[in-house]
Amino acid sequence: MKKHILLITDFAIYLVDPDADVLKRRIALAAVEKICLSKFDDNFFALIIPTEYDCLMASTRKTEIANVLIEATNGASEEIEVDFSNRYLSQIASYIVF
């Protein structure tokens, strides 16, 4: 896994490559269907994005990231669903965020 900086705004999630200072991916918050959190203390979580490919990430701050995403979509027409599971099927890209 490659390290990336995760930025969350009111409208989108940004993944930035800290080595090259390049935006690697922009994900509209409206496109995120749900966030899957591992039940284990392993730092893994996944963003499920039906219109694109899903994104598997690892962060020691997975709970805080989930809370920020939930707050960012509060009041939106489609709030992000939270799923606690150790399994899911998807097409993924993986990043380490800090």
PDB file as gemmi writes it, atoms N, CA and C in Angstrom:
CRYST1    1.000    1.000    1.000  90.00  90.00  90.00 P 1                      
ATOM      1  N   MET A   1       0.841  -1.184   0.000  1.00  0.00           N  
ATOM      2  CA  MET A   1       0.000   0.000   0.000  1.00  0.00           C  
ATOM      3  C   MET A   1       0.883   1.242   0.000  1.00  0.00           C  
ATOM      4  N   LYS A   2       0.409   2.238  -0.688  1.00  0.00           N  
ATOM      5  CA  LYS A   2       1.138   3.498  -0.785  1.00  0.00           C  
ATOM      6  C   LYS A   2       0.483   4.535   0.122  1.00  0.00           C  
ATOM      7  N   LYS A   3       1.284   5.351   0.775  1.00  0.00           N  
ATOM      8  CA  LYS A   3       0.749   6.392   1.656  1.00  0.00           C  
ATOM      9  C   LYS A   3       0.157   7.534   0.841  1.00  0.00           C  
ATOM     10  N   HIS A   4      -0.991   8.024   1.319  1.00  0.00           N  
ATOM     11  CA  HIS A   4      -1.658   9.172   0.718  1.00  0.00           C  
ATOM     12  C   HIS A   4      -2.181  10.068   1.831  1.00  0.00           C  
ATOM     13  N   ILE A   5      -2.378  11.322   1.516  1.00  0.00           N  
ATOM     14  CA  ILE A   5      -3.031  12.258   2.424  1.00  0.00           C  
ATOM     15  C   ILE A   5      -4.512  12.251   2.067  1.00  0.00           C  
ATOM     16  N   LEU A   6      -5.356  12.137   3.078  1.00  0.00           N  
ATOM     17  CA  LEU A   6      -6.804  12.120   2.889  1.00  0.00           C  
ATOM     18  C   LEU A   6      -7.362  13.469   3.319  1.00  0.00           C  
ATOM     19  N   LEU A   7      -8.051  14.149   2.404  1.00  0.00           N  
ATOM     20  CA  LEU A   7      -8.712  15.418   2.696  1.00  0.00           C  
ATOM     21  C   LEU A   7     -10.204  15.234   2.487  1.00  0.00           C  
ATOM     22  N   ILE A   8     -10.992  15.688   3.457  1.00  0.00           N  
ATOM     23  CA  ILE A   8     -12.445  15.580   3.351  1.00  0.00           C  
ATOM     24  C   ILE A   8     -13.030  16.981   3.439  1.00  0.00           C  
ATOM     25  N   THR A   9     -13.821  17.355   2.427  1.00  0.00           N  
ATOM     26  CA  THR A   9     -14.500  18.648   2.427  1.00  0.00           C  
ATOM     27  C   THR A   9     -16.005  18.403   2.474  1.00  0.00           C  
ATOM     28  N   ASP A  10     -16.769  19.472   2.376  1.00  0.00           N  
ATOM     29  CA  ASP A  10     -18.230  19.342   2.379  1.00  0.00           C  
ATOM     30  C   ASP A  10     -18.758  18.651   1.126  1.00  0.00           C  
ATOM     31  N   PHE A  11     -17.943  18.598   0.069  1.00  0.00           N  
ATOM     32  CA  PHE A  11     -18.423  18.078  -1.206  1.00  0.00           C  
ATOM     33  C   PHE A  11     -17.670  16.870  -1.733  1.00  0.00           C  
ATOM     34  N   ALA A  12     -16.431  16.655  -1.256  1.00  0.00           N  
ATOM     35  CA  ALA A  12     -15.631  15.589  -1.858  1.00  0.00           C  
ATOM     36  C   ALA A  12     -14.557  15.075  -0.908  1.00  0.00           C  
ATOM     37  N   ILE A  13     -14.021  13.925  -1.289  1.00  0.00           N  
ATOM     38  CA  ILE A  13     -12.871  13.312  -0.615  1.00  0.00           C  
ATOM     39  C   ILE A  13     -11.719  13.383  -1.614  1.00  0.00           C  
ATOM     40  N   TYR A  14     -10.565  13.818  -1.140  1.00  0.00           N  
ATOM     41  CA  TYR A  14      -9.393  13.934  -2.005  1.00  0.00           C  
ATOM     42  C   TYR A  14      -8.284  13.041  -1.476  1.00  0.00           C  
ATOM     43  N   LEU A  15      -7.636  12.301  -2.364  1.00  0.00           N  
ATOM     44  CA  LEU A  15      -6.463  11.502  -2.029  1.00  0.00           C  
ATOM     45  C   LEU A  15      -5.271  12.119  -2.744  1.00  0.00           C  
ATOM     46  N   VAL A  16      -4.297  12.562  -1.944  1.00  0.00           N  
ATOM     47  CA  VAL A  16      -3.136  13.270  -2.473  1.00  0.00           C  
ATOM     48  C   VAL A  16      -1.887  12.438  -2.230  1.00  0.00           C  
ATOM     49  N   ASP A  17      -1.046  12.319  -3.243  1.00  0.00           N  
ATOM     50  CA  ASP A  17       0.247  11.643  -3.116  1.00  0.00           C  
ATOM     51  C   ASP A  17       1.218  12.628  -2.466  1.00  0.00           C  
ATOM     52  N   PRO A  18       1.685  12.340  -1.234  1.00  0.00           N  
ATOM     53  CA  PRO A  18       2.554  13.297  -0.539  1.00  0.00           C  
ATOM     54  C   PRO A  18       3.956  13.394  -1.134  1.00  0.00           C  
ATOM     55  N   ASP A  19       4.392  12.371  -1.831  1.00  0.00           N  
ATOM     56  CA  ASP A  19       5.731  12.395  -2.425  1.00  0.00           C  
ATOM     57  C   ASP A  19       5.783  13.289  -3.663  1.00  0.00           C  
ATOM     58  N   ALA A  20       4.746  13.230  -4.470  1.00  0.00           N  
ATOM     59  CA  ALA A  20       4.724  13.986  -5.722  1.00  0.00           C  
ATOM     60  C   ALA A  20       3.866  15.250  -5.633  1.00  0.00           C  
ATOM     61  N   ASP A  21       3.173  15.450  -4.497  1.00  0.00           N  
ATOM     62  CA  ASP A  21       2.241  16.573  -4.344  1.00  0.00           C  
ATOM     63  C   ASP A  21       1.237  16.619  -5.496  1.00  0.00           C  
ATOM     64  N   VAL A  22       0.653  15.457  -5.772  1.00  0.00           N  
ATOM     65  CA  VAL A  22      -0.281  15.315  -6.889  1.00  0.00           C  
ATOM     66  C   VAL A  22      -1.600  14.744  -6.376  1.00  0.00           C  
ATOM     67  N   LEU A  23      -2.694  15.301  -6.865  1.00  0.00           N  
ATOM     68  CA  LEU A  23      -4.012  14.754  -6.560  1.00  0.00           C  
ATOM     69  C   LEU A  23      -4.170  13.438  -7.305  1.00  0.00           C  
ATOM     70  N   LYS A  24      -4.384  12.347  -6.570  1.00  0.00           N  
ATOM     71  CA  LYS A  24      -4.526  11.027  -7.184  1.00  0.00           C  
ATOM     72  C   LYS A  24      -5.986  10.688  -7.480  1.00  0.00           C  
ATOM     73  N   ARG A  25      -6.888  11.182  -6.612  1.00  0.00           N  
ATOM     74  CA  ARG A  25      -8.294  10.841  -6.817  1.00  0.00           C  
ATOM     75  C   ARG A  25      -9.187  11.846  -6.100  1.00  0.00           C  
ATOM     76  N   ARG A  26     -10.289  12.188  -6.754  1.00  0.00           N  
ATOM     77  CA  ARG A  26     -11.341  12.999  -6.146  1.00  0.00           C  
ATOM     78  C   ARG A  26     -12.604  12.159  -6.176  1.00  0.00           C  
ATOM     79  N   ILE A  27     -13.239  12.038  -5.017  1.00  0.00           N  
ATOM     80  CA  ILE A  27     -14.465  11.253  -4.903  1.00  0.00           C  
ATOM     81  C   ILE A  27     -15.550  12.182  -4.371  1.00  0.00           C  
ATOM     82  N   ALA A  28     -16.588  12.406  -5.139  1.00  0.00           N  
ATOM     83  CA  ALA A  28     -17.704  13.229  -4.672  1.00  0.00           C  
ATOM     84  C   ALA A  28     -18.383  12.526  -3.506  1.00  0.00           C  
ATOM     85  N   LEU A  29     -18.697  13.275  -2.451  1.00  0.00           N  
ATOM     86  CA  LEU A  29     -19.369  12.659  -1.297  1.00  0.00           C  
ATOM     87  C   LEU A  29     -20.693  12.028  -1.708  1.00  0.00           C  
ATOM     88  N   ALA A  30     -21.371  12.642  -2.659  1.00  0.00           N  
ATOM     89  CA  ALA A  30     -22.652  12.102  -3.126  1.00  0.00           C  
ATOM     90  C   ALA A  30     -22.488  10.739  -3.791  1.00  0.00           C  
ATOM     91  N   ALA A  31     -21.285  10.421  -4.263  1.00  0.00           N  
ATOM     92  CA  ALA A  31     -21.042   9.136  -4.930  1.00  0.00           C  
ATOM     93  C   ALA A  31     -20.766   8.005  -3.945  1.00  0.00           C  
ATOM     94  N   VAL A  32     -20.443   8.348  -2.695  1.00  0.00           N  
ATOM     95  CA  VAL A  32     -20.118   7.325  -1.691  1.00  0.00           C  
ATOM     96  C   VAL A  32     -21.413   6.757  -1.128  1.00  0.00           C  
ATOM     97  N   GLU A  33     -21.625   5.464  -1.347  1.00  0.00           N  
ATOM     98  CA  GLU A  33     -22.838   4.803  -0.858  1.00  0.00           C  
ATOM     99  C   GLU A  33     -22.710   4.442   0.613  1.00  0.00           C  
ATOM    100  N   LYS A  34     -21.545   3.867   0.978  1.00  0.00           N  
ATOM    101  CA  LYS A  34     -21.347   3.484   2.372  1.00  0.00           C  
ATOM    102  C   LYS A  34     -19.873   3.341   2.686  1.00  0.00           C  
ATOM    103  N   ILE A  35     -19.597   3.299   3.974  1.00  0.00           N  
ATOM    104  CA  ILE A  35     -18.253   3.043   4.457  1.00  0.00           C  
ATOM    105  C   ILE A  35     -18.309   1.740   5.245  1.00  0.00           C  
ATOM    106  N   CYS A  36     -17.434   0.814   4.906  1.00  0.00           N  
ATOM    107  CA  CYS A  36     -17.350  -0.470   5.603  1.00  0.00           C  
ATOM    108  C   CYS A  36     -16.157  -0.423   6.544  1.00  0.00           C  
ATOM    109  N   LEU A  37     -16.419  -0.679   7.811  1.00  0.00           N  
ATOM    110  CA  LEU A  37     -15.365  -0.689   8.817  1.00  0.00           C  
ATOM    111  C   LEU A  37     -15.133  -2.114   9.289  1.00  0.00           C  
ATOM    112  N   SER A  38     -13.892  -2.494   9.373  1.00  0.00           N  
ATOM    113  CA  SER A  38     -13.541  -3.809   9.903  1.00  0.00           C  
ATOM    114  C   SER A  38     -13.928  -3.873  11.375  1.00  0.00           C  
ATOM    115  N   LYS A  39     -14.368  -5.038  11.823  1.00  0.00           N  
ATOM    116  CA  LYS A  39     -14.701  -5.230  13.237  1.00  0.00           C  
ATOM    117  C   LYS A  39     -13.455  -5.373  14.098  1.00  0.00           C  
ATOM    118  N   PHE A  40     -12.328  -5.630  13.457  1.00  0.00           N  
ATOM    119  CA  PHE A  40     -11.076  -5.821  14.185  1.00  0.00           C  
ATOM    120  C   PHE A  40     -10.348  -4.494  14.370  1.00  0.00           C  
ATOM    121  N   ASP A  41      -9.395  -4.489  15.274  1.00  0.00           N  
ATOM    122  CA  ASP A  41      -8.560  -3.311  15.505  1.00  0.00           C  
ATOM    123  C   ASP A  41      -7.398  -3.341  14.511  1.00  0.00           C  
ATOM    124  N   ASP A  42      -7.729  -3.345  13.214  1.00  0.00           N  
ATOM    125  CA  ASP A  42      -6.705  -3.503  12.175  1.00  0.00           C  
ATOM    126  C   ASP A  42      -6.569  -2.280  11.270  1.00  0.00           C  
ATOM    127  N   ASN A  43      -7.353  -1.248  11.528  1.00  0.00           N  
ATOM    128  CA  ASN A  43      -7.270   0.037  10.818  1.00  0.00           C  
ATOM    129  C   ASN A  43      -7.837   0.030   9.399  1.00  0.00           C  
ATOM    130  N   PHE A  44      -8.454  -1.057   8.954  1.00  0.00           N  
ATOM    131  CA  PHE A  44      -8.971  -1.122   7.589  1.00  0.00           C  
ATOM    132  C   PHE A  44     -10.404  -0.610   7.492  1.00  0.00           C  
ATOM    133  N   PHE A  45     -10.655   0.129   6.416  1.00  0.00           N  
ATOM    134  CA  PHE A  45     -12.010   0.539   6.072  1.00  0.00           C  
ATOM    135  C   PHE A  45     -12.086   0.687   4.559  1.00  0.00           C  
ATOM    136  N   ALA A  46     -13.298   0.647   4.043  1.00  0.00           N  
ATOM    137  CA  ALA A  46     -13.484   0.749   2.593  1.00  0.00           C  
ATOM    138  C   ALA A  46     -14.599   1.736   2.287  1.00  0.00           C  
ATOM    139  N   LEU A  47     -14.387   2.521   1.256  1.00  0.00           N  
ATOM    140  CA  LEU A  47     -15.427   3.402   0.742  1.00  0.00           C  
ATOM    141  C   LEU A  47     -16.071   2.699  -0.442  1.00  0.00           C  
ATOM    142  N   ILE A  48     -17.369   2.490  -0.372  1.00  0.00           N  
ATOM    143  CA  ILE A  48     -18.109   1.809  -1.434  1.00  0.00           C  
ATOM    144  C   ILE A  48     -18.703   2.876  -2.352  1.00  0.00           C  
ATOM    145  N   ILE A  49     -18.260   2.842  -3.609  1.00  0.00           N  
ATOM    146  CA  ILE A  49     -18.640   3.853  -4.590  1.00  0.00           C  
ATOM    147  C   ILE A  49     -19.182   3.131  -5.823  1.00  0.00           C  
ATOM    148  N   PRO A  50     -20.495   2.934  -5.897  1.00  0.00           N  
ATOM    149  CA  PRO A  50     -21.078   2.128  -6.976  1.00  0.00           C  
ATOM    150  C   PRO A  50     -20.794   2.642  -8.388  1.00  0.00           C  
ATOM    151  N   THR A  51     -20.660   3.951  -8.560  1.00  0.00           N  
ATOM    152  CA  THR A  51     -20.450   4.507  -9.899  1.00  0.00           C  
ATOM    153  C   THR A  51     -18.991   4.465 -10.344  1.00  0.00           C  
ATOM    154  N   GLU A  52     -18.082   4.150  -9.412  1.00  0.00           N  
ATOM    155  CA  GLU A  52     -16.652   4.067  -9.714  1.00  0.00           C  
ATOM    156  C   GLU A  52     -16.126   2.779  -9.092  1.00  0.00           C  
ATOM    157  N   TYR A  53     -14.840   2.723  -8.820  1.00  0.00           N  
ATOM    158  CA  TYR A  53     -14.288   1.582  -8.107  1.00  0.00           C  
ATOM    159  C   TYR A  53     -14.195   1.919  -6.623  1.00  0.00           C  
ATOM    160  N   ASP A  54     -14.333   0.896  -5.775  1.00  0.00           N  
ATOM    161  CA  ASP A  54     -14.271   1.089  -4.334  1.00  0.00           C  
ATOM    162  C   ASP A  54     -12.841   1.376  -3.904  1.00  0.00           C  
ATOM    163  N   CYS A  55     -12.701   1.853  -2.685  1.00  0.00           N  
ATOM    164  CA  CYS A  55     -11.388   2.280  -2.213  1.00  0.00           C  
ATOM    165  C   CYS A  55     -11.129   1.679  -0.830  1.00  0.00           C  
ATOM    166  N   LEU A  56     -10.175   0.764  -0.744  1.00  0.00           N  
ATOM    167  CA  LEU A  56      -9.770   0.166   0.526  1.00  0.00           C  
ATOM    168  C   LEU A  56      -8.638   0.999   1.105  1.00  0.00           C  
ATOM    169  N   MET A  57      -8.784   1.374   2.382  1.00  0.00           N  
ATOM    170  CA  MET A  57      -7.775   2.206   3.032  1.00  0.00           C  
ATOM    171  C   MET A  57      -7.444   1.655   4.408  1.00  0.00           C  
ATOM    172  N   ALA A  58      -6.317   2.090   4.923  1.00  0.00           N  
ATOM    173  CA  ALA A  58      -5.908   1.755   6.286  1.00  0.00           C  
ATOM    174  C   ALA A  58      -5.480   3.040   6.968  1.00  0.00           C  
ATOM    175  N   SER A  59      -6.001   3.261   8.169  1.00  0.00           N  
ATOM    176  CA  SER A  59      -5.629   4.439   8.942  1.00  0.00           C  
ATOM    177  C   SER A  59      -5.866   4.160  10.415  1.00  0.00           C  
ATOM    178  N   THR A  60      -4.974   4.662  11.246  1.00  0.00           N  
ATOM    179  CA  THR A  60      -5.170   4.539  12.691  1.00  0.00           C  
ATOM    180  C   THR A  60      -6.340   5.406  13.144  1.00  0.00           C  
ATOM    181  N   ARG A  61      -6.835   6.251  12.255  1.00  0.00           N  
ATOM    182  CA  ARG A  61      -7.949   7.144  12.577  1.00  0.00           C  
ATOM    183  C   ARG A  61      -9.225   6.769  11.827  1.00  0.00           C  
ATOM    184  N   LYS A  62      -9.456   5.480  11.633  1.00  0.00           N  
ATOM    185  CA  LYS A  62     -10.614   5.061  10.834  1.00  0.00           C  
ATOM    186  C   LYS A  62     -11.932   5.502  11.463  1.00  0.00           C  
ATOM    187  N   THR A  63     -12.043   5.473  12.786  1.00  0.00           N  
ATOM    188  CA  THR A  63     -13.282   5.888  13.447  1.00  0.00           C  
ATOM    189  C   THR A  63     -13.525   7.377  13.250  1.00  0.00           C  
ATOM    190  N   GLU A  64     -12.481   8.181  13.392  1.00  0.00           N  
ATOM    191  CA  GLU A  64     -12.608   9.622  13.199  1.00  0.00           C  
ATOM    192  C   GLU A  64     -12.968   9.950  11.749  1.00  0.00           C  
ATOM    193  N   ILE A  65     -12.375   9.229  10.808  1.00  0.00           N  
ATOM    194  CA  ILE A  65     -12.679   9.440   9.391  1.00  0.00           C  
ATOM    195  C   ILE A  65     -14.148   9.116   9.118  1.00  0.00           C  
ATOM    196  N   ALA A  66     -14.632   8.015   9.668  1.00  0.00           N  
ATOM    197  CA  ALA A  66     -16.043   7.648   9.493  1.00  0.00           C  
ATOM    198  C   ALA A  66     -16.954   8.727  10.071  1.00  0.00           C  
ATOM    199  N   ASN A  67     -16.621   9.236  11.252  1.00  0.00           N  
ATOM    200  CA  ASN A  67     -17.435  10.287  11.875  1.00  0.00           C  
ATOM    201  C   ASN A  67     -17.462  11.561  11.034  1.00  0.00           C  
ATOM    202  N   VAL A  68     -16.328  11.952  10.480  1.00  0.00           N  
ATOM    203  CA  VAL A  68     -16.275  13.150   9.634  1.00  0.00           C  
ATOM    204  C   VAL A  68     -17.122  12.952   8.378  1.00  0.00           C  
ATOM    205  N   LEU A  69     -17.057  11.770   7.772  1.00  0.00           N  
ATOM    206  CA  LEU A  69     -17.866  11.497   6.580  1.00  0.00           C  
ATOM    207  C   LEU A  69     -19.361  11.523   6.904  1.00  0.00           C  
ATOM    208  N   ILE A  70     -19.726  10.977   8.052  1.00  0.00           N  
ATOM    209  CA  ILE A  70     -21.135  10.996   8.466  1.00  0.00           C  
ATOM    210  C   ILE A  70     -21.592  12.433   8.691  1.00  0.00           C  
ATOM    211  N   GLU A  71     -20.790  13.230   9.391  1.00  0.00           N  
ATOM    212  CA  GLU A  71     -21.130  14.637   9.631  1.00  0.00           C  
ATOM    213  C   GLU A  71     -21.222  15.421   8.327  1.00  0.00           C  
ATOM    214  N   ALA A  72     -20.319  15.143   7.398  1.00  0.00           N  
ATOM    215  CA  ALA A  72     -20.303  15.873   6.126  1.00  0.00           C  
ATOM    216  C   ALA A  72     -21.548  15.601   5.293  1.00  0.00           C  
ATOM    217  N   THR A  73     -22.165  14.440   5.487  1.00  0.00           N  
ATOM    218  CA  THR A  73     -23.356  14.104   4.694  1.00  0.00           C  
ATOM    219  C   THR A  73     -24.653  14.247   5.481  1.00  0.00           C  
ATOM    220  N   ASN A  74     -24.589  14.663   6.741  1.00  0.00           N  
ATOM    221  CA  ASN A  74     -25.815  14.894   7.511  1.00  0.00           C  
ATOM    222  C   ASN A  74     -26.651  15.961   6.819  1.00  0.00           C  
ATOM    223  N   GLY A  75     -27.916  15.680   6.664  1.00  0.00           N  
ATOM    224  CA  GLY A  75     -28.807  16.619   6.009  1.00  0.00           C  
ATOM    225  C   GLY A  75     -28.819  16.486   4.497  1.00  0.00           C  
ATOM    226  N   ALA A  76     -27.907  15.713   3.950  1.00  0.00           N  
ATOM    227  CA  ALA A  76     -27.903  15.487   2.497  1.00  0.00           C  
ATOM    228  C   ALA A  76     -29.039  14.537   2.143  1.00  0.00           C  
ATOM    229  N   SER A  77     -29.395  14.514   0.878  1.00  0.00           N  
ATOM    230  CA  SER A  77     -30.487  13.630   0.459  1.00  0.00           C  
ATOM    231  C   SER A  77     -30.134  12.165   0.691  1.00  0.00           C  
ATOM    232  N   GLU A  78     -28.862  11.830   0.554  1.00  0.00           N  
ATOM    233  CA  GLU A  78     -28.406  10.455   0.785  1.00  0.00           C  
ATOM    234  C   GLU A  78     -27.248  10.480   1.777  1.00  0.00           C  
ATOM    235  N   GLU A  79     -27.505  10.060   3.008  1.00  0.00           N  
ATOM    236  CA  GLU A  79     -26.434   9.994   3.997  1.00  0.00           C  
ATOM    237  C   GLU A  79     -25.628   8.714   3.789  1.00  0.00           C  
ATOM    238  N   ILE A  80     -24.370   8.747   4.199  1.00  0.00           N  
ATOM    239  CA  ILE A  80     -23.500   7.585   4.048  1.00  0.00           C  
ATOM    240  C   ILE A  80     -23.886   6.525   5.073  1.00  0.00           C  
ATOM    241  N   GLU A  81     -24.100   5.317   4.590  1.00  0.00           N  
ATOM    242  CA  GLU A  81     -24.396   4.172   5.452  1.00  0.00           C  
ATOM    243  C   GLU A  81     -23.083   3.649   6.034  1.00  0.00           C  
ATOM    244  N   VAL A  82     -23.123   3.192   7.281  1.00  0.00           N  
ATOM    245  CA  VAL A  82     -21.943   2.605   7.918  1.00  0.00           C  
ATOM    246  C   VAL A  82     -22.205   1.122   8.122  1.00  0.00           C  
ATOM    247  N   ASP A  83     -21.268   0.295   7.664  1.00  0.00           N  
ATOM    248  CA  ASP A  83     -21.395  -1.156   7.761  1.00  0.00           C  
ATOM    249  C   ASP A  83     -20.165  -1.711   8.476  1.00  0.00           C  
ATOM    250  N   PHE A  84     -20.397  -2.460   9.547  1.00  0.00           N  
ATOM    251  CA  PHE A  84     -19.304  -3.112  10.267  1.00  0.00           C  
ATOM    252  C   PHE A  84     -19.232  -4.556   9.795  1.00  0.00           C  
ATOM    253  N   SER A  85     -18.188  -4.873   9.065  1.00  0.00           N  
ATOM    254  CA  SER A  85     -18.051  -6.200   8.491  1.00  0.00           C  
ATOM    255  C   SER A  85     -16.587  -6.495   8.215  1.00  0.00           C  
ATOM    256  N   ASN A  86     -16.255  -7.771   8.241  1.00  0.00           N  
ATOM    257  CA  ASN A  86     -14.893  -8.177   7.917  1.00  0.00           C  
ATOM    258  C   ASN A  86     -14.790  -8.709   6.494  1.00  0.00           C  
ATOM    259  N   ARG A  87     -15.914  -8.672   5.752  1.00  0.00           N  
ATOM    260  CA  ARG A  87     -15.918  -9.163   4.376  1.00  0.00           C  
ATOM    261  C   ARG A  87     -16.818  -8.291   3.516  1.00  0.00           C  
ATOM    262  N   TYR A  88     -16.392  -8.123   2.289  1.00  0.00           N  
ATOM    263  CA  TYR A  88     -17.250  -7.549   1.269  1.00  0.00           C  
ATOM    264  C   TYR A  88     -16.600  -7.806  -0.084  1.00  0.00           C  
ATOM    265  N   LEU A  89     -17.400  -7.836  -1.114  1.00  0.00           N  
ATOM    266  CA  LEU A  89     -16.900  -8.074  -2.468  1.00  0.00           C  
ATOM    267  C   LEU A  89     -16.891  -6.758  -3.222  1.00  0.00           C  
ATOM    268  N   SER A  90     -15.775  -6.481  -3.878  1.00  0.00           N  
ATOM    269  CA  SER A  90     -15.720  -5.260  -4.672  1.00  0.00           C  
ATOM    270  C   SER A  90     -14.478  -5.218  -5.534  1.00  0.00           C  
ATOM    271  N   GLN A  91     -14.440  -4.241  -6.401  1.00  0.00           N  
ATOM    272  CA  GLN A  91     -13.240  -3.888  -7.150  1.00  0.00           C  
ATOM    273  C   GLN A  91     -12.604  -2.772  -6.340  1.00  0.00           C  
ATOM    274  N   ILE A  92     -11.331  -2.928  -5.965  1.00  0.00           N  
ATOM    275  CA  ILE A  92     -10.744  -1.963  -5.043  1.00  0.00           C  
ATOM    276  C   ILE A  92      -9.428  -1.381  -5.532  1.00  0.00           C  
ATOM    277  N   ALA A  93      -9.124  -0.239  -4.960  1.00  0.00           N  
ATOM    278  CA  ALA A  93      -7.788   0.359  -5.021  1.00  0.00           C  
ATOM    279  C   ALA A  93      -7.393   0.543  -3.561  1.00  0.00           C  
ATOM    280  N   SER A  94      -6.133   0.445  -3.225  1.00  0.00           N  
ATOM    281  CA  SER A  94      -5.752   0.530  -1.814  1.00  0.00           C  
ATOM    282  C   SER A  94      -4.786   1.672  -1.561  1.00  0.00           C  
ATOM    283  N   TYR A  95      -4.965   2.317  -0.406  1.00  0.00           N  
ATOM    284  CA  TYR A  95      -4.140   3.442   0.013  1.00  0.00           C  
ATOM    285  C   TYR A  95      -3.926   3.376   1.518  1.00  0.00           C  
ATOM    286  N   ILE A  96      -2.818   3.881   1.987  1.00  0.00           N  
ATOM    287  CA  ILE A  96      -2.615   4.131   3.413  1.00  0.00           C  
ATOM    288  C   ILE A  96      -2.760   5.632   3.585  1.00  0.00           C  
ATOM    289  N   VAL A  97      -3.587   6.059   4.540  1.00  0.00           N  
ATOM    290  CA  VAL A  97      -3.790   7.491   4.747  1.00  0.00           C  
ATOM    291  C   VAL A  97      -3.287   7.890   6.116  1.00  0.00           C  
ATOM    292  N   PHE A  98      -2.828   9.116   6.211  1.00  0.00           N  
ATOM    293  CA  PHE A  98      -2.363   9.628   7.508  1.00  0.00           C  
ATOM    294  C   PHE A  98      -2.757  11.064   7.672  1.00  0.00           C  
TER     295      PHE A  98                                                      
END                                                                             
